């Protein structure tokens, strides 16, 4: 990781205007991504992880969604102000995305070779022959066996893990500066999950690609990320480098997430911890800490206002009233 900032997300707010009310899916999220950095965004279902990343690509479904505030600066230029042509060059080219279920991104009617060649030609302007060469090279790096004979298969002829390898190869074939991986392994079984994460880690390190890895589980980000952002109800509640988050987690929610990770050194008869209660409905959220109903350290103050940030140094920042009061 270097100190060069490539992406700066500033106070993004993305809301969905539904019949039931305004869903504040992303509520003032900011972060900085540096060249080669591997960042993890972690949180329970509905915390706003995917919408944050769709906002980065200006891909939020509208209506009902709308980015109502903030800026997404890619090399200092606001993606939200770009015209269609500029943004098309970025999506899939400079910023690539891979999703949980590769079958939703691969076209079932086209051979793998056709899909890869089209993507590479679109973003890199190579001849068909060179694009095919590049596709074979990338699929080989991604661990697809016997690429020359398998490249002309259709996606359904590949297993889930192999399709995810194809997506990674396709995503990285245009030398993106950022790879956004949204739950890239949650549809796969555990052994394949580990292989796919290793593959993402190895290939992105080799090319110096920055990664935003989105996942439910802190277990997934532990061995992989430089920095971790913990999201709850559309906000980042704790952020820091991976060592600080694991060695001295501060927010009661982060601690709950860490305790929910299965560990080999714990007796198997101990029941796995899960945070009691449900994530909140993000419609009409009260202007206080949204975690208070589930928090074991809740105080009166937590019910009345949203806590300000407390800075523990080295980029370790928490929003929780417990620390505000301890520091004043
Ligand atoms: N098209 C939409 N219309 C209305 N609400 C939406 C829409 N898309 C997302 N939301 C809401 O925005 C909130 C954040 O959703 P998001 O998909 O970002 O969650 P997530 O953290 O990625 O969850 P998961 O782990 O389940 O993927 C949720 O409350 C969700 O219901
Ligand atoms: Mg999601």
Short mmCIF file of C-alpha atoms and ligand atoms in Angstrom, two decimals:
data_model
loop_
_atom_site.label_atom_id
_atom_site.label_comp_id
_atom_site.label_asym_id
_atom_site.label_seq_id
_atom_site.Cartn_x
_atom_site.Cartn_y
_atom_site.Cartn_z
CA UNK A 1 0.00 0.00 0.00
CA UNK A 2 1.26 3.50 -0.81
CA UNK A 3 0.19 6.91 0.44
CA UNK A 4 -1.25 7.92 -2.92
CA UNK A 5 -5.02 8.44 -2.60
CA UNK A 6 -6.94 7.09 -5.57
CA UNK A 7 -10.50 7.25 -4.28
CA UNK A 8 -12.03 9.59 -1.78
CA UNK A 9 -15.61 9.06 -0.69
CA UNK A 10 -16.86 12.19 1.05
CA UNK A 11 -20.02 12.29 3.16
CA UNK A 12 -22.05 10.10 0.84
CA UNK A 13 -25.77 9.88 1.53
CA UNK A 14 -27.87 7.53 -0.55
CA UNK A 15 -31.57 7.31 0.13
CA UNK A 16 -34.43 5.27 -1.33
CA UNK A 17 -37.75 7.07 -1.58
CA UNK A 18 -40.29 4.29 -1.03
CA UNK A 19 -44.03 4.22 -0.25
CA UNK A 20 -43.19 3.24 3.32
CA UNK A 21 -40.84 6.19 3.83
CA UNK A 22 -37.28 7.29 3.14
CA UNK A 23 -34.74 4.47 3.51
CA UNK A 24 -31.50 6.10 4.58
CA UNK A 25 -29.36 3.23 3.27
CA UNK A 26 -26.09 5.17 3.35
CA UNK A 27 -26.00 8.00 5.80
CA UNK A 28 -22.88 10.13 5.66
CA UNK A 29 -20.14 7.63 4.82
CA UNK A 30 -16.59 8.82 4.11
CA UNK A 31 -13.37 6.98 3.40
CA UNK A 32 -10.09 7.20 1.57
CA UNK A 33 -8.64 4.36 -0.52
CA UNK A 34 -4.95 4.37 -1.32
CA UNK A 35 -3.12 2.74 -4.20
CA UNK A 36 -2.77 -0.98 -3.49
CA UNK A 37 -4.77 -0.82 -0.24
CA UNK A 38 -7.03 -3.73 0.64
CA UNK A 39 -10.01 -2.36 2.53
CA UNK A 40 -12.75 -4.43 4.14
CA UNK A 41 -16.30 -3.20 4.68
CA UNK A 42 -18.05 -5.35 7.26
CA UNK A 43 -21.54 -5.32 8.72
CA UNK A 44 -24.76 -7.26 9.02
CA UNK A 45 -27.30 -7.56 6.26
CA UNK A 46 -28.91 -4.22 5.39
CA UNK A 47 -26.14 -2.06 6.89
CA UNK A 48 -25.55 -0.31 3.56
CA UNK A 49 -22.40 -2.05 2.29
CA UNK A 50 -23.63 -2.76 -1.23
CA UNK A 51 -25.39 0.57 -1.65
CA UNK A 52 -22.15 2.35 -0.62
CA UNK A 53 -20.32 0.59 -3.42
CA UNK A 54 -23.07 1.02 -5.98
CA UNK A 55 -22.92 4.72 -5.11
CA UNK A 56 -19.18 4.76 -5.93
CA UNK A 57 -19.99 3.57 -9.45
CA UNK A 58 -23.08 5.81 -9.65
CA UNK A 59 -25.11 2.64 -10.21
CA UNK A 60 -27.84 3.14 -7.61
CA UNK A 61 -31.22 2.22 -9.05
CA UNK A 62 -33.13 5.46 -9.61
CA UNK A 63 -35.98 5.73 -8.80
CA UNK A 64 -36.38 4.89 -5.94
CA UNK A 65 -32.73 5.54 -5.07
CA UNK A 66 -30.90 8.85 -5.12
CA UNK A 67 -27.51 10.02 -3.96
CA UNK A 68 -28.67 13.07 -2.03
CA UNK A 69 -25.32 14.29 -0.78
CA UNK A 70 -21.57 13.89 -0.94
CA UNK A 71 -18.83 13.41 -3.49
CA UNK A 72 -16.96 10.43 -4.93
CA UNK A 73 -13.55 11.64 -6.02
CA UNK A 74 -11.58 9.29 -8.29
CA UNK A 75 -8.15 10.86 -8.72
CA UNK A 76 -9.76 14.08 -7.56
CA UNK A 77 -12.61 14.03 -10.10
CA UNK A 78 -16.17 13.68 -8.91
CA UNK A 79 -17.66 10.51 -10.46
CA UNK A 80 -21.15 11.79 -9.64
CA UNK A 81 -20.63 14.73 -12.01
CA UNK A 82 -19.19 12.73 -14.92
CA UNK A 83 -21.04 12.23 -18.21
CA UNK A 84 -22.00 8.77 -19.48
CA UNK A 85 -18.91 8.40 -21.65
CA UNK A 86 -16.49 9.25 -18.84
CA UNK A 87 -18.20 6.92 -16.40
CA UNK A 88 -18.32 4.05 -18.89
CA UNK A 89 -14.54 4.23 -19.19
CA UNK A 90 -14.25 3.90 -15.44
CA UNK A 91 -16.78 1.13 -14.82
CA UNK A 92 -15.25 -2.21 -15.66
CA UNK A 93 -12.09 -0.48 -16.81
CA UNK A 94 -10.45 1.54 -14.04
CA UNK A 95 -12.83 0.22 -11.37
CA UNK A 96 -13.95 -3.41 -11.71
CA UNK A 97 -16.66 -5.11 -9.68
CA UNK A 98 -17.29 -8.74 -8.83
CA UNK A 99 -20.40 -9.96 -7.08
CA UNK A 100 -21.58 -12.78 -4.86
CA UNK A 101 -23.22 -14.75 -7.61
CA UNK A 102 -21.14 -14.79 -10.80
CA UNK A 103 -24.08 -16.25 -12.72
CA UNK A 104 -25.86 -12.90 -12.47
CA UNK A 105 -22.90 -11.13 -14.10
CA UNK A 106 -21.94 -13.71 -16.73
CA UNK A 107 -24.19 -13.94 -19.75
CA UNK A 108 -25.48 -17.57 -19.92
CA UNK A 109 -25.86 -17.41 -23.71
CA UNK A 110 -22.31 -16.39 -24.54
CA UNK A 111 -19.13 -18.43 -24.39
CA UNK A 112 -16.59 -17.38 -21.74
CA UNK A 113 -14.17 -16.49 -24.55
CA UNK A 114 -16.68 -14.14 -26.23
CA UNK A 115 -17.48 -12.35 -22.96
CA UNK A 116 -13.86 -11.89 -22.00
CA UNK A 117 -12.77 -10.74 -25.45
CA UNK A 118 -15.61 -8.18 -25.59
CA UNK A 119 -14.69 -6.73 -22.20
CA UNK A 120 -10.98 -6.57 -22.96
CA UNK A 121 -11.57 -5.01 -26.41
CA UNK A 122 -13.99 -2.44 -25.01
CA UNK A 123 -11.63 -1.18 -22.35
CA UNK A 124 -8.21 -1.80 -23.82
CA UNK A 125 -8.77 -1.40 -27.55
CA UNK A 126 -6.82 -4.59 -28.37
CA UNK A 127 -7.30 -6.62 -31.58
CA UNK A 128 -9.45 -9.74 -31.21
CA UNK A 129 -6.37 -11.95 -31.40
CA UNK A 130 -4.53 -10.02 -28.68
CA UNK A 131 -7.66 -9.87 -26.54
CA UNK A 132 -7.93 -13.66 -26.75
CA UNK A 133 -4.29 -13.99 -25.75
CA UNK A 134 -4.86 -11.70 -22.79
CA UNK A 135 -8.00 -13.67 -21.79
CA UNK A 136 -6.06 -16.95 -21.83
CA UNK A 137 -3.26 -15.41 -19.81
CA UNK A 138 -5.66 -14.04 -17.17
CA UNK A 139 -7.71 -17.25 -16.89
CA UNK A 140 -4.48 -19.22 -16.44
CA UNK A 141 -3.38 -16.85 -13.68
CA UNK A 142 -6.80 -17.28 -12.09
CA UNK A 143 -6.21 -21.03 -11.87
CA UNK A 144 -8.57 -22.32 -14.58
CA UNK A 145 -7.19 -25.67 -15.72
CA UNK A 146 -6.76 -26.44 -19.44
CA UNK A 147 -7.77 -22.91 -20.42
CA UNK A 148 -7.33 -23.33 -24.18
CA UNK A 149 -9.98 -26.03 -24.35
CA UNK A 150 -12.29 -24.63 -21.65
CA UNK A 151 -12.39 -21.00 -22.78
CA UNK A 152 -15.02 -21.85 -25.37
CA UNK A 153 -17.40 -23.30 -22.78
CA UNK A 154 -20.59 -21.59 -21.62
CA UNK A 155 -20.86 -20.41 -17.98
CA UNK A 156 -23.21 -23.28 -16.98
CA UNK A 157 -20.46 -25.74 -17.87
CA UNK A 158 -18.31 -24.26 -15.07
CA UNK A 159 -18.77 -24.83 -11.30
CA UNK A 160 -19.60 -21.87 -9.03
CA UNK A 161 -15.98 -21.57 -7.89
CA UNK A 162 -14.71 -21.70 -11.48
CA UNK A 163 -17.22 -19.02 -12.55
CA UNK A 164 -15.97 -16.82 -9.72
CA UNK A 165 -12.41 -17.36 -11.00
CA UNK A 166 -13.60 -16.28 -14.47
CA UNK A 167 -15.13 -13.13 -12.97
CA UNK A 168 -11.89 -12.31 -11.18
CA UNK A 169 -9.90 -12.89 -14.36
CA UNK A 170 -12.33 -10.72 -16.31
CA UNK A 171 -12.32 -8.00 -13.65
CA UNK A 172 -8.54 -7.84 -13.54
CA UNK A 173 -7.98 -8.23 -17.29
CA UNK A 174 -8.31 -4.48 -17.87
CA UNK A 175 -5.71 -3.61 -15.22
CA UNK A 176 -8.19 -1.79 -12.97
CA UNK A 177 -6.90 0.47 -10.22
CA UNK A 178 -9.68 -0.71 -7.91
CA UNK A 179 -11.43 -4.07 -7.62
CA UNK A 180 -14.70 -3.96 -5.67
CA UNK A 181 -15.64 -7.46 -4.50
CA UNK A 182 -19.14 -7.63 -2.98
CA UNK A 183 -19.48 -10.87 -0.98
CA UNK A 184 -17.40 -12.65 -3.64
CA UNK A 185 -17.34 -15.94 -1.78
CA UNK A 186 -20.57 -16.22 0.17
CA UNK A 187 -22.21 -18.47 -2.45
CA UNK A 188 -19.31 -20.93 -2.29
CA UNK A 189 -18.42 -23.70 0.14
CA UNK A 190 -15.78 -23.03 2.78
CA UNK A 191 -12.73 -24.60 1.11
CA UNK A 192 -13.45 -22.90 -2.21
CA UNK A 193 -14.08 -19.60 -0.34
CA UNK A 194 -10.54 -19.69 1.05
CA UNK A 195 -9.08 -20.45 -2.38
CA UNK A 196 -10.96 -17.57 -4.02
CA UNK A 197 -9.89 -15.11 -1.31
CA UNK A 198 -6.28 -16.24 -1.72
CA UNK A 199 -6.60 -15.75 -5.45
CA UNK A 200 -7.95 -12.20 -5.07
CA UNK A 201 -5.20 -11.42 -2.58
CA UNK A 202 -2.39 -12.82 -4.74
CA UNK A 203 -3.49 -11.35 -8.05
CA UNK A 204 -4.29 -7.89 -6.73
CA UNK A 205 -0.96 -7.76 -4.86
CA UNK A 206 0.80 -8.78 -8.07
CA UNK A 207 -0.87 -6.00 -10.08
CA UNK A 208 -0.93 -3.40 -7.27
CA UNK A 209 -4.73 -3.19 -7.48
CA UNK A 210 -6.58 -1.62 -4.54
CA UNK A 211 -9.45 -3.76 -3.25
CA UNK A 212 -12.72 -2.98 -1.49
CA UNK A 213 -13.90 -6.27 -0.04
CA UNK A 214 -17.46 -6.36 1.26
CA UNK A 215 -18.50 -9.10 3.63
CA UNK A 216 -20.73 -10.08 6.56
CA UNK A 217 -17.89 -11.75 8.37
CA UNK A 218 -14.89 -10.27 10.10
CA UNK A 219 -13.35 -13.75 9.72
CA UNK A 220 -13.07 -13.18 5.97
CA UNK A 221 -11.31 -9.82 6.23
CA UNK A 222 -8.91 -10.81 9.00
CA UNK A 223 -6.24 -12.39 6.84
CA UNK A 224 -6.68 -10.16 3.90
CA UNK A 225 -7.31 -6.48 4.60
CA UNK A 226 -5.06 -3.57 5.58
CA UNK A 227 -7.96 -1.50 6.87
CA UNK A 228 -11.46 -2.33 8.10
CA UNK A 229 -14.64 -0.24 8.10
CA UNK A 230 -17.48 -1.52 10.26
CA UNK A 231 -20.92 -0.37 9.10
CA UNK A 232 -24.14 -0.26 11.06
CA UNK A 233 -27.44 1.19 9.84
CA UNK A 234 -25.89 3.18 6.99
CA UNK A 235 -22.99 4.59 9.01
CA UNK A 236 -19.39 3.66 9.70
CA UNK A 237 -19.25 3.04 13.46
CA UNK A 238 -15.60 1.99 13.73
CA UNK A 239 -12.66 2.08 11.37
CA UNK A 240 -8.98 1.40 11.65
CA UNK A 241 -6.16 -0.82 10.54
CA UNK A 242 -6.82 -4.54 10.80
CA UNK A 243 -4.48 -5.13 13.75
CA UNK A 244 -6.15 -2.39 15.84
CA UNK A 245 -9.64 -3.59 15.02
CA UNK A 246 -8.85 -7.17 16.05
CA UNK A 247 -6.52 -6.47 18.96
CA UNK A 248 -8.43 -3.62 20.51
CA UNK A 249 -11.94 -3.38 19.10
CA UNK A 250 -13.73 -0.51 20.78
CA UNK A 251 -17.31 -0.31 19.55
CA UNK A 252 -19.63 -2.81 21.28
CA UNK A 253 -20.95 -3.76 17.82
CA UNK A 254 -17.44 -4.55 16.49
CA UNK A 255 -16.77 -6.63 19.60
CA UNK A 256 -19.99 -8.52 18.96
CA UNK A 257 -18.97 -9.19 15.37
CA UNK A 258 -15.55 -10.45 16.47
CA UNK A 259 -17.13 -12.78 19.03
CA UNK A 260 -19.38 -14.16 16.30
CA UNK A 261 -16.39 -15.42 14.28
CA UNK A 262 -15.93 -19.19 14.80
CA UNK A 263 -12.55 -20.00 16.37
CA UNK A 264 -10.59 -23.23 16.36
CA UNK A 265 -9.12 -22.54 19.79
CA UNK A 266 -12.53 -22.45 21.48
CA UNK A 267 -14.20 -25.59 22.78
CA UNK A 268 -16.71 -26.86 20.25
CA UNK A 269 -19.41 -27.24 22.89
CA UNK A 270 -19.37 -23.48 23.50
CA UNK A 271 -22.21 -21.99 21.53
CA UNK A 272 -21.19 -19.50 18.90
CA UNK A 273 -22.03 -15.97 20.00
CA UNK A 274 -24.45 -13.94 17.95
CA UNK A 275 -25.41 -10.32 18.62
CA UNK A 276 -28.88 -10.37 20.17
CA UNK A 277 -31.71 -8.52 18.41
CA UNK A 278 -32.16 -7.46 14.82
CA UNK A 279 -30.53 -4.73 12.72
CA UNK A 280 -32.76 -1.66 12.78
CA UNK A 281 -35.19 -0.61 10.12
CA UNK A 282 -33.41 2.19 8.32
CA UNK A 283 -36.67 3.98 7.57
CA UNK A 284 -37.19 6.93 9.92
CA UNK A 285 -34.15 6.20 12.04
CA UNK A 286 -34.12 8.26 15.25
CA UNK A 287 -31.26 10.79 15.50
CA UNK A 288 -29.42 8.75 18.14
CA UNK A 289 -27.10 5.75 18.19
CA UNK A 290 -29.01 3.14 16.15
CA UNK A 291 -27.24 0.31 18.00
CA UNK A 292 -28.56 1.26 21.46
CA UNK A 293 -31.42 -1.29 21.66
CA UNK A 294 -28.91 -4.14 21.18
CA UNK A 295 -25.99 -2.66 23.07
CA UNK A 296 -24.77 -4.20 26.33
CA UNK A 297 -23.16 -0.89 27.34
CA UNK A 298 -26.09 1.39 26.58
CA UNK A 299 -26.47 4.63 28.59
CA UNK A 300 -29.26 7.22 28.64
CA UNK A 301 -27.25 9.54 26.38
CA UNK A 302 -27.18 6.87 23.64
CA UNK A 303 -30.94 7.25 23.17
CA UNK A 304 -30.88 10.98 22.69
CA UNK A 305 -28.16 11.90 20.15
CA UNK A 306 -25.74 10.39 17.64
CA UNK A 307 -22.25 10.20 19.15
CA UNK A 308 -19.37 12.27 17.74
CA UNK A 309 -16.18 10.54 16.58
CA UNK A 310 -13.45 9.60 19.03
CA UNK A 311 -9.96 9.32 17.57
CA UNK A 312 -7.66 6.67 19.06
CA UNK A 313 -4.78 7.52 16.71
CA UNK A 314 -3.37 5.77 13.62
CA UNK A 315 -6.75 6.14 11.91
CA UNK A 316 -8.63 4.15 14.58
CA UNK A 317 -11.91 6.05 14.92
CA UNK A 318 -15.08 5.11 16.79
CA UNK A 319 -18.53 6.62 17.18
CA UNK A 320 -19.80 5.54 20.59
CA UNK A 321 -20.87 7.66 23.58
CA UNK A 322 -18.87 5.47 25.98
CA UNK A 323 -15.62 6.86 24.67
CA UNK A 324 -16.81 10.44 24.33
CA UNK A 325 -17.65 10.49 28.01
CA UNK A 326 -14.44 8.74 29.00
CA UNK A 327 -12.40 11.36 27.15
CA UNK A 328 -14.13 14.47 28.49
N1 LIG B 1 -33.84 -0.64 -4.52
C1 LIG B 1 -34.05 -0.46 -3.21
N2 LIG B 1 -35.23 0.05 -2.77
C2 LIG B 1 -35.44 0.26 -1.44
N3 LIG B 1 -34.55 -0.01 -0.48
C3 LIG B 1 -33.37 -0.52 -0.85
C4 LIG B 1 -33.06 -0.79 -2.22
N4 LIG B 1 -31.79 -1.30 -2.30
C5 LIG B 1 -31.36 -1.37 -1.01
N5 LIG B 1 -32.29 -0.90 -0.16
C6 LIG B 1 -32.18 -0.83 1.31
O1 LIG B 1 -30.98 -0.18 1.65
C7 LIG B 1 -30.45 -0.74 2.85
C8 LIG B 1 -29.00 -1.12 2.62
O2 LIG B 1 -28.94 -2.18 1.67
P1 LIG B 1 -27.59 -2.85 1.20
O3 LIG B 1 -27.94 -3.72 0.04
O4 LIG B 1 -26.53 -1.83 1.00
O5 LIG B 1 -27.20 -3.74 2.45
P2 LIG B 1 -25.95 -4.71 2.63
O6 LIG B 1 -25.19 -4.20 3.81
O7 LIG B 1 -25.23 -4.84 1.35
O8 LIG B 1 -26.67 -6.06 3.04
P3 LIG B 1 -26.36 -7.58 2.59
O9 LIG B 1 -25.27 -8.01 3.52
O10 LIG B 1 -27.64 -8.29 2.86
O11 LIG B 1 -25.95 -7.59 1.15
C9 LIG B 1 -31.35 -1.91 3.21
O12 LIG B 1 -32.23 -1.49 4.22
C10 LIG B 1 -32.08 -2.20 1.94
O13 LIG B 1 -33.35 -2.73 2.21
MG1 LIG B 2 -24.99 -6.41 0.00
#
